[in-house]
mmCIF file of C-alpha atoms in Angstrom:
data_model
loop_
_atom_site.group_PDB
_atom_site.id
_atom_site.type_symbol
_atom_site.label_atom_id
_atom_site.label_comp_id
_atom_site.label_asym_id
_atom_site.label_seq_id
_atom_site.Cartn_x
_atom_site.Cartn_y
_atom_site.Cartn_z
ATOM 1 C CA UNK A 5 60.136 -58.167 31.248
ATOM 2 C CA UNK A 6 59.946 -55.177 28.740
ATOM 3 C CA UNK A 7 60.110 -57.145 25.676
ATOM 4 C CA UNK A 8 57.658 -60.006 26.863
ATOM 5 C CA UNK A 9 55.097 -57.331 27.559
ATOM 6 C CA UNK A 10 55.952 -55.742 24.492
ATOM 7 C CA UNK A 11 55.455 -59.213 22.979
ATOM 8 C CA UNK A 12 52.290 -60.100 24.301
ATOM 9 C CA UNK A 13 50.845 -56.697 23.714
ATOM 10 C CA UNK A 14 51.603 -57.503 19.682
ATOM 11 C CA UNK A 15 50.356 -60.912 19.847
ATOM 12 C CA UNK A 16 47.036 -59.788 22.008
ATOM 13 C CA UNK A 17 46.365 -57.268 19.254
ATOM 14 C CA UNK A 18 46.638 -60.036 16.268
ATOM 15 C CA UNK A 19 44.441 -62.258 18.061
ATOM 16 C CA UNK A 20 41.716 -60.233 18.849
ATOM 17 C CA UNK A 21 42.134 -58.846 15.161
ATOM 18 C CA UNK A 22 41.776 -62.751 14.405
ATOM 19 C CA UNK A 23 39.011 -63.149 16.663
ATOM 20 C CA UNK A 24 36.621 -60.232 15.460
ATOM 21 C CA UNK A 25 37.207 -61.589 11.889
ATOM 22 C CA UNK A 26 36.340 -65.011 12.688
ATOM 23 C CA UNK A 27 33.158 -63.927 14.281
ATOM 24 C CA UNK A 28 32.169 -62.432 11.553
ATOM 25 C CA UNK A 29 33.408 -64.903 9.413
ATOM 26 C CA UNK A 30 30.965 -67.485 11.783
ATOM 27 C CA UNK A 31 27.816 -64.690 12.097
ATOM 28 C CA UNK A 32 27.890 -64.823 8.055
ATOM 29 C CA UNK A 33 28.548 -69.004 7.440
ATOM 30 C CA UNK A 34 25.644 -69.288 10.720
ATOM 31 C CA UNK A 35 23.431 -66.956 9.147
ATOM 32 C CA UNK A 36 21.684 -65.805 12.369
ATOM 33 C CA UNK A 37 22.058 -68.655 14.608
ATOM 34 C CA UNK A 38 23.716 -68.990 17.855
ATOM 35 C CA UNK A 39 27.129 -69.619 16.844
ATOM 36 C CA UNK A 40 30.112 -69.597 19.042
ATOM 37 C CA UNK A 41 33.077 -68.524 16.982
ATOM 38 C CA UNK A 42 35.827 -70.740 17.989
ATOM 39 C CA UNK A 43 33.252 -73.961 17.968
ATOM 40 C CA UNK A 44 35.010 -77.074 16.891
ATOM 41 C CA UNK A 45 32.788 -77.450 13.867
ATOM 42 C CA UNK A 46 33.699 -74.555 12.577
ATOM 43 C CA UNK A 47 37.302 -74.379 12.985
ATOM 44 C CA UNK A 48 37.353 -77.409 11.094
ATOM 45 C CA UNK A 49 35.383 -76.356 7.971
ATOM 46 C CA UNK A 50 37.197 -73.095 8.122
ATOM 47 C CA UNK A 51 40.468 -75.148 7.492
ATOM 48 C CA UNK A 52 38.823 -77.717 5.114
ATOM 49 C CA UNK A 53 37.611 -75.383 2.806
ATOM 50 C CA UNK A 54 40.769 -74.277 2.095
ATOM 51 C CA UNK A 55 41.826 -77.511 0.784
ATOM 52 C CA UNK A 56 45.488 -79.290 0.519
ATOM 53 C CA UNK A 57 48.743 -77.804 -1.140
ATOM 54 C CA UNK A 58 49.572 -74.735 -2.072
ATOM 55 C CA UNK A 59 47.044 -72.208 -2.744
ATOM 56 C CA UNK A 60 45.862 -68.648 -2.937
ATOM 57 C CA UNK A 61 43.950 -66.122 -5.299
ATOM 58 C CA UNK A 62 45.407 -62.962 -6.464
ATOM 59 C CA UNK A 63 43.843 -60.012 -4.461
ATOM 60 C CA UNK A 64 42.319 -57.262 -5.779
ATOM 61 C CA UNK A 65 45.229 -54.918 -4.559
ATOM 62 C CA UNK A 66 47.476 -53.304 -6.889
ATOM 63 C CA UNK A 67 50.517 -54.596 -6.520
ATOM 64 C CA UNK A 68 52.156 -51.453 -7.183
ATOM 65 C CA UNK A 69 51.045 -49.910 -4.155
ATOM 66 C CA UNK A 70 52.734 -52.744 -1.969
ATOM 67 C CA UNK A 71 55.849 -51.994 -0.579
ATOM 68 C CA UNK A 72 59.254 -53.491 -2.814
ATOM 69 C CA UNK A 73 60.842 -54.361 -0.114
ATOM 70 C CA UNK A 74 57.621 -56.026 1.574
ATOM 71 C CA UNK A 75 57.388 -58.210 -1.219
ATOM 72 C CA UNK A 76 61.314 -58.715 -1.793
ATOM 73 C CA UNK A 77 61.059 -60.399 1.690
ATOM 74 C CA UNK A 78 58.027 -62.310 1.142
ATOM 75 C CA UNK A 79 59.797 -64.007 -1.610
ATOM 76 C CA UNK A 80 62.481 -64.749 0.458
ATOM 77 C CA UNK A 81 60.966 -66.275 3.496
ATOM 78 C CA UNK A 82 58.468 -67.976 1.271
ATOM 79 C CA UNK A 83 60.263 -68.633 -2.087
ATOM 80 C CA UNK A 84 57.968 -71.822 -2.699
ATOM 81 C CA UNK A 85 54.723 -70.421 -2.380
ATOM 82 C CA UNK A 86 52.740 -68.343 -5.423
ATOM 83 C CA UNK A 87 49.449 -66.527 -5.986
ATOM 84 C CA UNK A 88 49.656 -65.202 -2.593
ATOM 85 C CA UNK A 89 46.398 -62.646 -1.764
ATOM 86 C CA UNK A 90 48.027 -59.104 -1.174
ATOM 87 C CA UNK A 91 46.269 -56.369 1.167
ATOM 88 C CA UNK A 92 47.281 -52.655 1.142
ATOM 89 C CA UNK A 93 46.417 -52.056 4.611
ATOM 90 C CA UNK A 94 45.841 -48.492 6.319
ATOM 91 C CA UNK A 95 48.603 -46.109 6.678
ATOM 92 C CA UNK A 96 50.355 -47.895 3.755
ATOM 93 C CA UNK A 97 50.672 -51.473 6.015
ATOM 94 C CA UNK A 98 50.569 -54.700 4.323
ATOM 95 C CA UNK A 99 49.571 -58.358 4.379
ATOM 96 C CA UNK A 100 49.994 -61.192 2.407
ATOM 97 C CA UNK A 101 47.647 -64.424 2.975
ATOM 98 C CA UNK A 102 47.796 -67.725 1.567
ATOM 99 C CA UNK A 103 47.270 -71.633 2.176
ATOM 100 C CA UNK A 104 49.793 -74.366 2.416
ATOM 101 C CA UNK A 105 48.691 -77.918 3.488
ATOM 102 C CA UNK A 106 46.087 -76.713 5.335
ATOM 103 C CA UNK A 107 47.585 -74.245 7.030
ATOM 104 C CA UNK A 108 46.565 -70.463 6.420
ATOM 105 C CA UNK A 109 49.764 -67.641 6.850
ATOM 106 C CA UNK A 110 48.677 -64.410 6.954
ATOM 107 C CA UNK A 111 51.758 -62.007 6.851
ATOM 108 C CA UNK A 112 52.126 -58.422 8.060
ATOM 109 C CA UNK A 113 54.254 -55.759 6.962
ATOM 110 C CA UNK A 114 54.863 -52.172 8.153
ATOM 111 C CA UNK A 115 54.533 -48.847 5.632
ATOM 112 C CA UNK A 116 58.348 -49.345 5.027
ATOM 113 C CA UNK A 117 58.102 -52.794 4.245
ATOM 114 C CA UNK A 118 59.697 -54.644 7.230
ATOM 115 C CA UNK A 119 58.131 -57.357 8.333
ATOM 116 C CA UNK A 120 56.209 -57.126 11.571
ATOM 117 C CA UNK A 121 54.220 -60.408 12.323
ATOM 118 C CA UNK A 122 53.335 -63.643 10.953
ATOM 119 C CA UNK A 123 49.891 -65.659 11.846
ATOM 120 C CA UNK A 124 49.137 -69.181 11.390
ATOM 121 C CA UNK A 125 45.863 -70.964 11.719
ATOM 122 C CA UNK A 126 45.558 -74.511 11.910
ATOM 123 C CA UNK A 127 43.933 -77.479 13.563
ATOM 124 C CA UNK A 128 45.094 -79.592 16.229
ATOM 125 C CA UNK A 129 46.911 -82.454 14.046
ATOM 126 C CA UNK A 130 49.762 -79.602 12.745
ATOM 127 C CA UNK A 131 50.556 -78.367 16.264
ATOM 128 C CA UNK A 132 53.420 -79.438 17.135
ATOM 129 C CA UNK A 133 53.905 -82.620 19.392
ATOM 130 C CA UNK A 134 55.654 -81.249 22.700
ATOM 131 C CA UNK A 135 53.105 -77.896 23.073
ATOM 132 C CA UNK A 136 49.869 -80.472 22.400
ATOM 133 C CA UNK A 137 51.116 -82.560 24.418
ATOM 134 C CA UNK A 138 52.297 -79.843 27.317
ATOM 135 C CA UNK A 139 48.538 -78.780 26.352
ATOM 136 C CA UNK A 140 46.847 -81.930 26.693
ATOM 137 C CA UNK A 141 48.226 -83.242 30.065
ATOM 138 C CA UNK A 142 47.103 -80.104 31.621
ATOM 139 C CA UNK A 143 43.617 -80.043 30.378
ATOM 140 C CA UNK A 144 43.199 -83.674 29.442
ATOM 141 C CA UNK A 145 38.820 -83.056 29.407
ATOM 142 C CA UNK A 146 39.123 -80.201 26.774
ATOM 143 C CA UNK A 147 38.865 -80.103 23.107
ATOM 144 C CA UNK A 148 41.316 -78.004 20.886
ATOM 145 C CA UNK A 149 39.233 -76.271 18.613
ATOM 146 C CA UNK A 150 42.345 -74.549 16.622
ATOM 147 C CA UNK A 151 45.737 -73.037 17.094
ATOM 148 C CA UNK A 152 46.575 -69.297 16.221
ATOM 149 C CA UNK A 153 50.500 -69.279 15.871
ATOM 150 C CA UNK A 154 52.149 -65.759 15.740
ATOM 151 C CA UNK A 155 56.089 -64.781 15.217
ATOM 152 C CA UNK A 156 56.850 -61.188 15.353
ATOM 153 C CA UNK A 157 60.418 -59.988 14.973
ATOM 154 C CA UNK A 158 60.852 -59.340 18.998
ATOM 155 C CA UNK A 159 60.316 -63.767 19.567
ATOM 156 C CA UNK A 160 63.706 -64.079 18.028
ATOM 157 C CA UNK A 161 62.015 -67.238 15.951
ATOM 158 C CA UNK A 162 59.830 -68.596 18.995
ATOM 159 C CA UNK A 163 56.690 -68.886 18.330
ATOM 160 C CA UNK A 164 53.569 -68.255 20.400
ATOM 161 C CA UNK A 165 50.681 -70.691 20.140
ATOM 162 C CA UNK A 166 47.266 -69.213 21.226
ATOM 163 C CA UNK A 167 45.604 -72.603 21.638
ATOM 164 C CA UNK A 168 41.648 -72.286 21.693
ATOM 165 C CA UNK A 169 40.546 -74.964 23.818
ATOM 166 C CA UNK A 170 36.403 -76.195 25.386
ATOM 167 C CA UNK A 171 34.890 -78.667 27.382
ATOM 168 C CA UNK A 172 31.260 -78.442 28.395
ATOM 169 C CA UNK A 173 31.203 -75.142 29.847
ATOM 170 C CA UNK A 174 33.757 -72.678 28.680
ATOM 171 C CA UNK A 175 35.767 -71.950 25.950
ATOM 172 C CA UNK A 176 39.589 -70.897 27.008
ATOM 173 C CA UNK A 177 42.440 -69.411 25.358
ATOM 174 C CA UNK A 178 46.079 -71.117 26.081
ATOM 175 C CA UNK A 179 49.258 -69.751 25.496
ATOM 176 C CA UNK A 180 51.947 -71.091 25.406
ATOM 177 C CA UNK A 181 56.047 -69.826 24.720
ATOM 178 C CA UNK A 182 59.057 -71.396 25.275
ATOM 179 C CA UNK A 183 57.476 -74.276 26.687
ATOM 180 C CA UNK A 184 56.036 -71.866 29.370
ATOM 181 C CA UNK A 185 51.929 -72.306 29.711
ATOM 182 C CA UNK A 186 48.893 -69.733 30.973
ATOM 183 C CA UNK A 187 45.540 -69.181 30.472
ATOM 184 C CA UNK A 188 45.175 -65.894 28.395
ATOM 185 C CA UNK A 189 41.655 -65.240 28.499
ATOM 186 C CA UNK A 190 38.510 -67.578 30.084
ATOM 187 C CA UNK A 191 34.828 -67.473 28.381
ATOM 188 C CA UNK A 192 31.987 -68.895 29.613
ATOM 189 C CA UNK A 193 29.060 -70.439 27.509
ATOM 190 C CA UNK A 194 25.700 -69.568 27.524
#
């Protein structure tokens, strides 16, 4: 029960990192109207701007200061991917973001260069069949808006989908793990 709460504690954290930069990402592309960050619409233009394939831009980090051994495994787990944006993050954390098939990875590493998380965004065509379906039969008069993915090194390789789901009233966060579903957080519309 430790290591779930543990877990969820380090997935909670990435999404609502995730979720403050998307509204501001949606306050900016909105430009003063009353935009709901995880609307449908912009979910989707989020994703289609970033095109097809593989791509990234080099970021305006020095790659010096990134940790060796941050990047050594960054090549490993991701040996066909290039031109990857680098962050130097506080305390001497990093990230790596980039774009394959639609698909954004954003990749977190601790000062020592371990890996400590890995975030996917996509839409609701790259989740996988059995959690949109698991997803779908529950809450068969909802939308899926997007899908937040996360893998830390405590899921032992099972990921946990933070589905963002609305209908015509509320906007709702589903997880799901190990084929195990809850509601994670509720939101009403105004």
């Amino acid at each position: 029960k430790f290591f779930m709460k543990k877990y969820f504690l380090i997935a909670g954290a990435m999404l609502l990192f995730q979720a403050i930069s998307s509204y501001a990402h949606a306050q900016q592309a909105e430009k003063g109207k009353n935009a709901y960050r995880f609307s449908i619409a912009l979910a989707s233009s989020y994703n289609t701007e970033q095109g097809s394939g593989v791509s990234a831009s080099i970021g305006n980090t020095n790659l010096l200061s990134i940790n060796a051994r941050a990047m050594k495994d960054f090549r490993k787990r991701y040996a066909n991917v290039s031109g990857e944006a680098w962050t130097d993050l506080d305390n001497g954390k990093s990230r790596a973001k980039f774009t394959v098939n639609g698909v954004n990875h954003t990749v977190y590493y601790a000062k020592n260069g371990n890996w400590t998380a890995s975030l996917k965004n996509y839409t609701e065509d790259k989740l996988p069949f059995e959690v949109r379906d698991q997803v779908k039969r529950a809450y068969y008069d909802f939308t899926i808006a997007f899908v937040q993915e996360v893998e830390t090194p405590e899921s032992d390789g099972k990921p946990t989908y933070i589905i963002h789901i609305e209908d015509k009233h509320t906007y709702q966060f589903v997880r799901v793990c190990d084929g195990k579903m809850d509601i994670w957080k509720k939101l009403n519309k105004q």
